[in-house]
Amino acid sequence: MKDYIVNAITSCGSIRVIAASSTNLCEKAREIHDFSPTCAAAVGRALTAAAMIGSTLKGEEDTLTLQFKGNGPIGRVIAVSDNTATVKGYAGDPYVDLPLKKNGHLDVGGAVGKQGYLSVIRDFGMKEPYVGQVDLVTGEIAEDLTYYYAKSEQLPSAVALGVIVDTDLSVKSAGGFIIQLLPGAMDEDIDRVEKAIAEIGEVPRLIEQGKTPRDIVEMLLDGYEIEFFDEMEPKYECDCSKDRMAKALISLGKDELRQMIEEDGKAEVCCQFCNAKHLFSKEELEELEKSSR
Ligand SMILES: [Zn+2]
């Protein structure tokens, strides 16, 4: 089954939902980075959230970055999405693996850490990106995003994210939803939503059972008239290129480049998002040195 994202709003305009199935993109991320199960879950959750939020971006050049920087052994978790829910991401240490928690879940909170911050960076192609930052709550990714929406955007929300890793270490199923109460929501809406969230169960389990993101929206908004929009297939794909890496090298400055030329006579730049290696010869580095300051 293809990965899928759908946005929805109740016809009364009081509740908004985004739901996603993201098994394939999480598995692609795991393959590229050779993630441990704990890291596959941590980055997979972040990528799923980034894809859902990315699906709401309007401009072709807009990007969203989620950065979870905690005091746990994973270091940091980065997930980036564009407006087509094409995502990429990485973990500071991709091999960190912790014992399962008592409830049988992967210990993402233990790997990320409970102290630190979540940064939400929206880049609309203007000079300065818009950055929102909150403290981490649990390091479990979903709770931290829920807290971000409440604190930084004053938008009462519930975020659910899940990645199930199979016994062969591949990603078995993954998905999530974001449900938000808009300003028109009444007490009755709040009660209904809370009840639906309590009853729905874990998203990756629902996806394993063959439920689609549309089904999940319908379960969450049972009894409401629903309008669906912005449906898309999220993907894991890196947009790095030798050109972009050349710009990164230029930004290091003349001294650094001169040192590379003299000491190594070449440079190999590895992309953090896809592990592609971009090679630069001595002549190419000398060209870059000329355009550097
Ligand atoms: Zn790349």
PDB file of N, CA, C and O in Angstrom, residues 39-97:
ATOM      1  N   CYS A  39      16.004   4.302  16.805  1.00  0.00           N
ATOM      2  CA  CYS A  39      16.201   5.461  15.913  1.00  0.00           C
ATOM      3  C   CYS A  39      15.188   5.460  14.771  1.00  0.00           C
ATOM      4  O   CYS A  39      14.713   6.518  14.357  1.00  0.00           O
ATOM      5  N   ALA A  40      14.862   4.261  14.254  1.00  0.00           N
ATOM      6  CA  ALA A  40      13.857   4.180  13.184  1.00  0.00           C
ATOM      7  C   ALA A  40      12.535   4.756  13.675  1.00  0.00           C
ATOM      8  O   ALA A  40      11.837   5.463  12.941  1.00  0.00           O
ATOM      9  N   ALA A  41      12.207   4.478  14.940  1.00  0.00           N
ATOM     10  CA  ALA A  41      10.960   5.000  15.503  1.00  0.00           C
ATOM     11  C   ALA A  41      11.060   6.505  15.740  1.00  0.00           C
ATOM     12  O   ALA A  41      10.138   7.262  15.408  1.00  0.00           O
ATOM     13  N   ALA A  42      12.178   6.950  16.297  1.00  0.00           N
ATOM     14  CA  ALA A  42      12.327   8.379  16.609  1.00  0.00           C
ATOM     15  C   ALA A  42      12.273   9.222  15.337  1.00  0.00           C
ATOM     16  O   ALA A  42      11.480  10.161  15.230  1.00  0.00           O
ATOM     17  N   VAL A  43      13.102   8.867  14.351  1.00  0.00           N
ATOM     18  CA  VAL A  43      13.144   9.667  13.126  1.00  0.00           C
ATOM     19  C   VAL A  43      11.864   9.438  12.315  1.00  0.00           C
ATOM     20  O   VAL A  43      11.328  10.373  11.718  1.00  0.00           O
ATOM     21  N   GLY A  44      11.356   8.208  12.316  1.00  0.00           N
ATOM     22  CA  GLY A  44      10.120   7.914  11.587  1.00  0.00           C
ATOM     23  C   GLY A  44       8.951   8.750  12.097  1.00  0.00           C
ATOM     24  O   GLY A  44       8.159   9.279  11.316  1.00  0.00           O
ATOM     25  N   ARG A  45       8.848   8.869  13.416  1.00  0.00           N
ATOM     26  CA  ARG A  45       7.780   9.717  13.977  1.00  0.00           C
ATOM     27  C   ARG A  45       7.959  11.161  13.524  1.00  0.00           C
ATOM     28  O   ARG A  45       6.998  11.819  13.120  1.00  0.00           O
ATOM     29  N   ALA A  46       9.193  11.652  13.604  1.00  0.00           N
ATOM     30  CA  ALA A  46       9.449  13.051  13.224  1.00  0.00           C
ATOM     31  C   ALA A  46       9.174  13.272  11.732  1.00  0.00           C
ATOM     32  O   ALA A  46       8.598  14.293  11.345  1.00  0.00           O
ATOM     33  N   LEU A  47       9.558  12.308  10.890  1.00  0.00           N
ATOM     34  CA  LEU A  47       9.333  12.441   9.445  1.00  0.00           C
ATOM     35  C   LEU A  47       7.843  12.435   9.129  1.00  0.00           C
ATOM     36  O   LEU A  47       7.370  13.179   8.266  1.00  0.00           O
ATOM     37  N   THR A  48       7.093  11.577   9.841  1.00  0.00           N
ATOM     38  CA  THR A  48       5.652  11.494   9.614  1.00  0.00           C
ATOM     39  C   THR A  48       4.987  12.821   9.975  1.00  0.00           C
ATOM     40  O   THR A  48       4.135  13.333   9.236  1.00  0.00           O
ATOM     41  N   ALA A  49       5.407  13.403  11.105  1.00  0.00           N
ATOM     42  CA  ALA A  49       4.855  14.698  11.521  1.00  0.00           C
ATOM     43  C   ALA A  49       5.237  15.780  10.512  1.00  0.00           C
ATOM     44  O   ALA A  49       4.398  16.592  10.105  1.00  0.00           O
ATOM     45  N   ALA A  50       6.514  15.778  10.087  1.00  0.00           N
ATOM     46  CA  ALA A  50       6.974  16.793   9.134  1.00  0.00           C
ATOM     47  C   ALA A  50       6.191  16.698   7.827  1.00  0.00           C
ATOM     48  O   ALA A  50       5.791  17.715   7.255  1.00  0.00           O
ATOM     49  N   ALA A  51       5.933  15.467   7.371  1.00  0.00           N
ATOM     50  CA  ALA A  51       5.176  15.286   6.123  1.00  0.00           C
ATOM     51  C   ALA A  51       3.763  15.840   6.269  1.00  0.00           C
ATOM     52  O   ALA A  51       3.247  16.513   5.369  1.00  0.00           O
ATOM     53  N   MET A  52       3.132  15.578   7.420  1.00  0.00           N
ATOM     54  CA  MET A  52       1.756  16.071   7.626  1.00  0.00           C
ATOM     55  C   MET A  52       1.727  17.597   7.665  1.00  0.00           C
ATOM     56  O   MET A  52       0.885  18.228   7.017  1.00  0.00           O
ATOM     57  N   ILE A  53       2.649  18.190   8.415  1.00  0.00           N
ATOM     58  CA  ILE A  53       2.664  19.656   8.500  1.00  0.00           C
ATOM     59  C   ILE A  53       3.078  20.238   7.146  1.00  0.00           C
ATOM     60  O   ILE A  53       2.527  21.232   6.684  1.00  0.00           O
ATOM     61  N   GLY A  54       4.046  19.570   6.500  1.00  0.00           N
ATOM     62  CA  GLY A  54       4.487  20.017   5.173  1.00  0.00           C
ATOM     63  C   GLY A  54       3.341  20.040   4.169  1.00  0.00           C
ATOM     64  O   GLY A  54       3.281  20.914   3.303  1.00  0.00           O
ATOM     65  N   SER A  55       2.417  19.101   4.303  1.00  0.00           N
ATOM     66  CA  SER A  55       1.291  19.029   3.351  1.00  0.00           C
ATOM     67  C   SER A  55       0.393  20.253   3.434  1.00  0.00           C
ATOM     68  O   SER A  55      -0.425  20.484   2.557  1.00  0.00           O
ATOM     69  N   THR A  56       0.541  21.049   4.502  1.00  0.00           N
ATOM     70  CA  THR A  56      -0.287  22.256   4.648  1.00  0.00           C
ATOM     71  C   THR A  56       0.433  23.507   4.125  1.00  0.00           C
ATOM     72  O   THR A  56      -0.153  24.576   4.082  1.00  0.00           O
ATOM     73  N   LEU A  57       1.717  23.376   3.742  1.00  0.00           N
ATOM     74  CA  LEU A  57       2.454  24.537   3.237  1.00  0.00           C
ATOM     75  C   LEU A  57       1.909  24.924   1.869  1.00  0.00           C
ATOM     76  O   LEU A  57       1.543  24.059   1.078  1.00  0.00           O
ATOM     77  N   LYS A  58       1.880  26.231   1.599  1.00  0.00           N
ATOM     78  CA  LYS A  58       1.262  26.681   0.346  1.00  0.00           C
ATOM     79  C   LYS A  58       2.263  26.860  -0.800  1.00  0.00           C
ATOM     80  O   LYS A  58       2.016  26.437  -1.916  1.00  0.00           O
ATOM     81  N   GLY A  59       3.388  27.504  -0.505  1.00  0.00           N
ATOM     82  CA  GLY A  59       4.309  27.861  -1.592  1.00  0.00           C
ATOM     83  C   GLY A  59       5.235  26.734  -1.995  1.00  0.00           C
ATOM     84  O   GLY A  59       5.636  25.918  -1.168  1.00  0.00           O
ATOM     85  N   GLU A  60       5.591  26.704  -3.287  1.00  0.00           N
ATOM     86  CA  GLU A  60       6.469  25.655  -3.800  1.00  0.00           C
ATOM     87  C   GLU A  60       7.846  25.656  -3.143  1.00  0.00           C
ATOM     88  O   GLU A  60       8.507  24.637  -3.085  1.00  0.00           O
ATOM     89  N   GLU A  61       8.285  26.825  -2.704  1.00  0.00           N
ATOM     90  CA  GLU A  61       9.616  26.934  -2.106  1.00  0.00           C
ATOM     91  C   GLU A  61       9.582  26.765  -0.590  1.00  0.00           C
ATOM     92  O   GLU A  61      10.619  26.784   0.066  1.00  0.00           O
ATOM     93  N   ASP A  62       8.383  26.643  -0.011  1.00  0.00           N
ATOM     94  CA  ASP A  62       8.271  26.591   1.447  1.00  0.00           C
ATOM     95  C   ASP A  62       8.826  25.278   1.994  1.00  0.00           C
ATOM     96  O   ASP A  62       8.616  24.220   1.401  1.00  0.00           O
ATOM     97  N   THR A  63       9.518  25.355   3.114  1.00  0.00           N
ATOM     98  CA  THR A  63       9.972  24.135   3.783  1.00  0.00           C
ATOM     99  C   THR A  63       9.696  24.230   5.276  1.00  0.00           C
ATOM    100  O   THR A  63       9.623  25.318   5.856  1.00  0.00           O
ATOM    101  N   LEU A  64       9.562  23.064   5.867  1.00  0.00           N
ATOM    102  CA  LEU A  64       9.357  22.960   7.300  1.00  0.00           C
ATOM    103  C   LEU A  64      10.442  22.047   7.868  1.00  0.00           C
ATOM    104  O   LEU A  64      10.700  20.976   7.321  1.00  0.00           O
ATOM    105  N   THR A  65      11.055  22.488   8.960  1.00  0.00           N
ATOM    106  CA  THR A  65      12.057  21.650   9.622  1.00  0.00           C
ATOM    107  C   THR A  65      11.673  21.461  11.080  1.00  0.00           C
ATOM    108  O   THR A  65      11.351  22.430  11.767  1.00  0.00           O
ATOM    109  N   LEU A  66      11.688  20.217  11.530  1.00  0.00           N
ATOM    110  CA  LEU A  66      11.494  19.919  12.951  1.00  0.00           C
ATOM    111  C   LEU A  66      12.836  19.479  13.499  1.00  0.00           C
ATOM    112  O   LEU A  66      13.475  18.584  12.940  1.00  0.00           O
ATOM    113  N   GLN A  67      13.246  20.114  14.589  1.00  0.00           N
ATOM    114  CA  GLN A  67      14.518  19.715  15.212  1.00  0.00           C
ATOM    115  C   GLN A  67      14.273  19.414  16.689  1.00  0.00           C
ATOM    116  O   GLN A  67      13.860  20.287  17.440  1.00  0.00           O
ATOM    117  N   PHE A  68      14.503  18.165  17.069  1.00  0.00           N
ATOM    118  CA  PHE A  68      14.387  17.754  18.467  1.00  0.00           C
ATOM    119  C   PHE A  68      15.799  17.614  19.010  1.00  0.00           C
ATOM    120  O   PHE A  68      16.557  16.773  18.544  1.00  0.00           O
ATOM    121  N   LYS A  69      16.138  18.492  19.949  1.00  0.00           N
ATOM    122  CA  LYS A  69      17.508  18.449  20.484  1.00  0.00           C
ATOM    123  C   LYS A  69      17.405  18.217  21.989  1.00  0.00           C
ATOM    124  O   LYS A  69      17.116  19.131  22.752  1.00  0.00           O
ATOM    125  N   GLY A  70      17.589  16.966  22.384  1.00  0.00           N
ATOM    126  CA  GLY A  70      17.455  16.624  23.796  1.00  0.00           C
ATOM    127  C   GLY A  70      18.768  16.186  24.400  1.00  0.00           C
ATOM    128  O   GLY A  70      19.796  16.167  23.726  1.00  0.00           O
ATOM    129  N   ASN A  71      18.710  15.792  25.676  1.00  0.00           N
ATOM    130  CA  ASN A  71      19.933  15.384  26.377  1.00  0.00           C
ATOM    131  C   ASN A  71      20.126  13.867  26.345  1.00  0.00           C
ATOM    132  O   ASN A  71      20.930  13.324  27.089  1.00  0.00           O
ATOM    133  N   GLY A  72      19.397  13.185  25.479  1.00  0.00           N
ATOM    134  CA  GLY A  72      19.536  11.727  25.366  1.00  0.00           C
ATOM    135  C   GLY A  72      20.660  11.337  24.418  1.00  0.00           C
ATOM    136  O   GLY A  72      21.254  12.192  23.760  1.00  0.00           O
ATOM    137  N   PRO A  73      20.965  10.038  24.328  1.00  0.00           N
ATOM    138  CA  PRO A  73      22.119   9.569  23.549  1.00  0.00           C
ATOM    139  C   PRO A  73      21.994   9.739  22.030  1.00  0.00           C
ATOM    140  O   PRO A  73      23.002   9.702  21.327  1.00  0.00           O
ATOM    141  N   ILE A  74      20.773   9.970  21.524  1.00  0.00           N
ATOM    142  CA  ILE A  74      20.619  10.097  20.067  1.00  0.00           C
ATOM    143  C   ILE A  74      21.167  11.434  19.565  1.00  0.00           C
ATOM    144  O   ILE A  74      21.490  11.572  18.385  1.00  0.00           O
ATOM    145  N   GLY A  75      21.324  12.403  20.489  1.00  0.00           N
ATOM    146  CA  GLY A  75      21.817  13.722  20.062  1.00  0.00           C
ATOM    147  C   GLY A  75      20.690  14.569  19.547  1.00  0.00           C
ATOM    148  O   GLY A  75      19.985  15.198  20.313  1.00  0.00           O
ATOM    149  N   ARG A  76      20.470  14.551  18.244  1.00  0.00           N
ATOM    150  CA  ARG A  76      19.316  15.284  17.747  1.00  0.00           C
ATOM    151  C   ARG A  76      18.619  14.517  16.643  1.00  0.00           C
ATOM    152  O   ARG A  76      19.205  13.645  16.000  1.00  0.00           O
ATOM    153  N   VAL A  77      17.356  14.874  16.444  1.00  0.00           N
ATOM    154  CA  VAL A  77      16.540  14.285  15.390  1.00  0.00           C
ATOM    155  C   VAL A  77      16.060  15.427  14.505  1.00  0.00           C
ATOM    156  O   VAL A  77      15.485  16.397  14.994  1.00  0.00           O
ATOM    157  N   ILE A  78      16.332  15.306  13.206  1.00  0.00           N
ATOM    158  CA  ILE A  78      15.952  16.342  12.253  1.00  0.00           C
ATOM    159  C   ILE A  78      15.011  15.747  11.213  1.00  0.00           C
ATOM    160  O   ILE A  78      15.262  14.652  10.703  1.00  0.00           O
ATOM    161  N   ALA A  79      13.938  16.466  10.913  1.00  0.00           N
ATOM    162  CA  ALA A  79      13.044  16.065   9.831  1.00  0.00           C
ATOM    163  C   ALA A  79      12.648  17.309   9.049  1.00  0.00           C
ATOM    164  O   ALA A  79      12.287  18.326   9.630  1.00  0.00           O
ATOM    165  N   VAL A  80      12.754  17.211   7.719  1.00  0.00           N
ATOM    166  CA  VAL A  80      12.469  18.352   6.840  1.00  0.00           C
ATOM    167  C   VAL A  80      11.419  17.924   5.823  1.00  0.00           C
ATOM    168  O   VAL A  80      11.475  16.808   5.305  1.00  0.00           O
ATOM    169  N   SER A  81      10.473  18.806   5.532  1.00  0.00           N
ATOM    170  CA  SER A  81       9.480  18.515   4.491  1.00  0.00           C
ATOM    171  C   SER A  81       9.293  19.727   3.593  1.00  0.00           C
ATOM    172  O   SER A  81       9.446  20.864   4.035  1.00  0.00           O
ATOM    173  N   ASP A  82       8.947  19.465   2.329  1.00  0.00           N
ATOM    174  CA  ASP A  82       8.512  20.565   1.472  1.00  0.00           C
ATOM    175  C   ASP A  82       6.982  20.524   1.376  1.00  0.00           C
ATOM    176  O   ASP A  82       6.337  19.773   2.101  1.00  0.00           O
ATOM    177  N   ASN A  83       6.412  21.316   0.460  1.00  0.00           N
ATOM    178  CA  ASN A  83       4.945  21.413   0.428  1.00  0.00           C
ATOM    179  C   ASN A  83       4.275  20.247  -0.294  1.00  0.00           C
ATOM    180  O   ASN A  83       3.052  20.186  -0.372  1.00  0.00           O
ATOM    181  N   THR A  84       5.096  19.300  -0.816  1.00  0.00           N
ATOM    182  CA  THR A  84       4.510  18.096  -1.406  1.00  0.00           C
ATOM    183  C   THR A  84       4.695  16.894  -0.477  1.00  0.00           C
ATOM    184  O   THR A  84       4.531  15.759  -0.893  1.00  0.00           O
ATOM    185  N   ALA A  85       5.072  17.172   0.783  1.00  0.00           N
ATOM    186  CA  ALA A  85       5.319  16.115   1.768  1.00  0.00           C
ATOM    187  C   ALA A  85       6.467  15.198   1.348  1.00  0.00           C
ATOM    188  O   ALA A  85       6.484  14.015   1.657  1.00  0.00           O
ATOM    189  N   THR A  86       7.411  15.754   0.601  1.00  0.00           N
ATOM    190  CA  THR A  86       8.664  15.047   0.321  1.00  0.00           C
ATOM    191  C   THR A  86       9.603  15.365   1.479  1.00  0.00           C
ATOM    192  O   THR A  86       9.866  16.535   1.751  1.00  0.00           O
ATOM    193  N   VAL A  87      10.042  14.312   2.174  1.00  0.00           N
ATOM    194  CA  VAL A  87      10.769  14.518   3.424  1.00  0.00           C
ATOM    195  C   VAL A  87      12.167  13.912   3.390  1.00  0.00           C
ATOM    196  O   VAL A  87      12.477  13.074   2.544  1.00  0.00           O
ATOM    197  N   LYS A  88      12.974  14.379   4.331  1.00  0.00           N
ATOM    198  CA  LYS A  88      14.306  13.816   4.557  1.00  0.00           C
ATOM    199  C   LYS A  88      14.642  14.080   6.020  1.00  0.00           C
ATOM    200  O   LYS A  88      14.069  14.997   6.629  1.00  0.00           O
ATOM    201  N   GLY A  89      15.538  13.285   6.579  1.00  0.00           N
ATOM    202  CA  GLY A  89      15.855  13.507   7.982  1.00  0.00           C
ATOM    203  C   GLY A  89      17.046  12.682   8.410  1.00  0.00           C
ATOM    204  O   GLY A  89      17.577  11.885   7.633  1.00  0.00           O
ATOM    205  N   TYR A  90      17.472  12.898   9.649  1.00  0.00           N
ATOM    206  CA  TYR A  90      18.556  12.083  10.184  1.00  0.00           C
ATOM    207  C   TYR A  90      18.574  12.147  11.703  1.00  0.00           C
ATOM    208  O   TYR A  90      17.888  12.966  12.312  1.00  0.00           O
ATOM    209  N   ALA A  91      19.349  11.242  12.299  1.00  0.00           N
ATOM    210  CA  ALA A  91      19.551  11.236  13.746  1.00  0.00           C
ATOM    211  C   ALA A  91      21.020  11.507  14.012  1.00  0.00           C
ATOM    212  O   ALA A  91      21.869  11.069  13.237  1.00  0.00           O
ATOM    213  N   GLY A  92      21.310  12.218  15.101  1.00  0.00           N
ATOM    214  CA  GLY A  92      22.700  12.495  15.473  1.00  0.00           C
ATOM    215  C   GLY A  92      23.503  11.209  15.526  1.00  0.00           C
ATOM    216  O   GLY A  92      24.545  11.082  14.905  1.00  0.00           O
ATOM    217  N   ASP A  93      23.028  10.231  16.268  1.00  0.00           N
ATOM    218  CA  ASP A  93      23.632   8.898  16.298  1.00  0.00           C
ATOM    219  C   ASP A  93      22.579   7.891  15.841  1.00  0.00           C
ATOM    220  O   ASP A  93      21.626   7.623  16.562  1.00  0.00           O
ATOM    221  N   PRO A  94      22.735   7.336  14.621  1.00  0.00           N
ATOM    222  CA  PRO A  94      21.689   6.466  14.063  1.00  0.00           C
ATOM    223  C   PRO A  94      21.638   5.065  14.668  1.00  0.00           C
ATOM    224  O   PRO A  94      20.732   4.301  14.354  1.00  0.00           O
ATOM    225  N   TYR A  95      22.615   4.737  15.523  1.00  0.00           N
ATOM    226  CA  TYR A  95      22.704   3.351  16.023  1.00  0.00           C
ATOM    227  C   TYR A  95      22.257   3.189  17.464  1.00  0.00           C
ATOM    228  O   TYR A  95      22.235   2.062  17.982  1.00  0.00           O
ATOM    229  N   VAL A  96      21.913   4.290  18.129  1.00  0.00           N
ATOM    230  CA  VAL A  96      21.476   4.208  19.528  1.00  0.00           C
ATOM    231  C   VAL A  96      20.253   3.296  19.632  1.00  0.00           C
ATOM    232  O   VAL A  96      19.280   3.461  18.903  1.00  0.00           O
ATOM    233  N   ASP A  97      20.337   2.328  20.527  1.00  0.00           N
ATOM    234  CA  ASP A  97      19.189   1.435  20.706  1.00  0.00           C
ATOM    235  C   ASP A  97      19.012   1.171  22.192  1.00  0.00           C
ATOM    236  O   ASP A  97      19.970   0.858  22.888  1.00  0.00           O
TER     237      ASP A  97
END
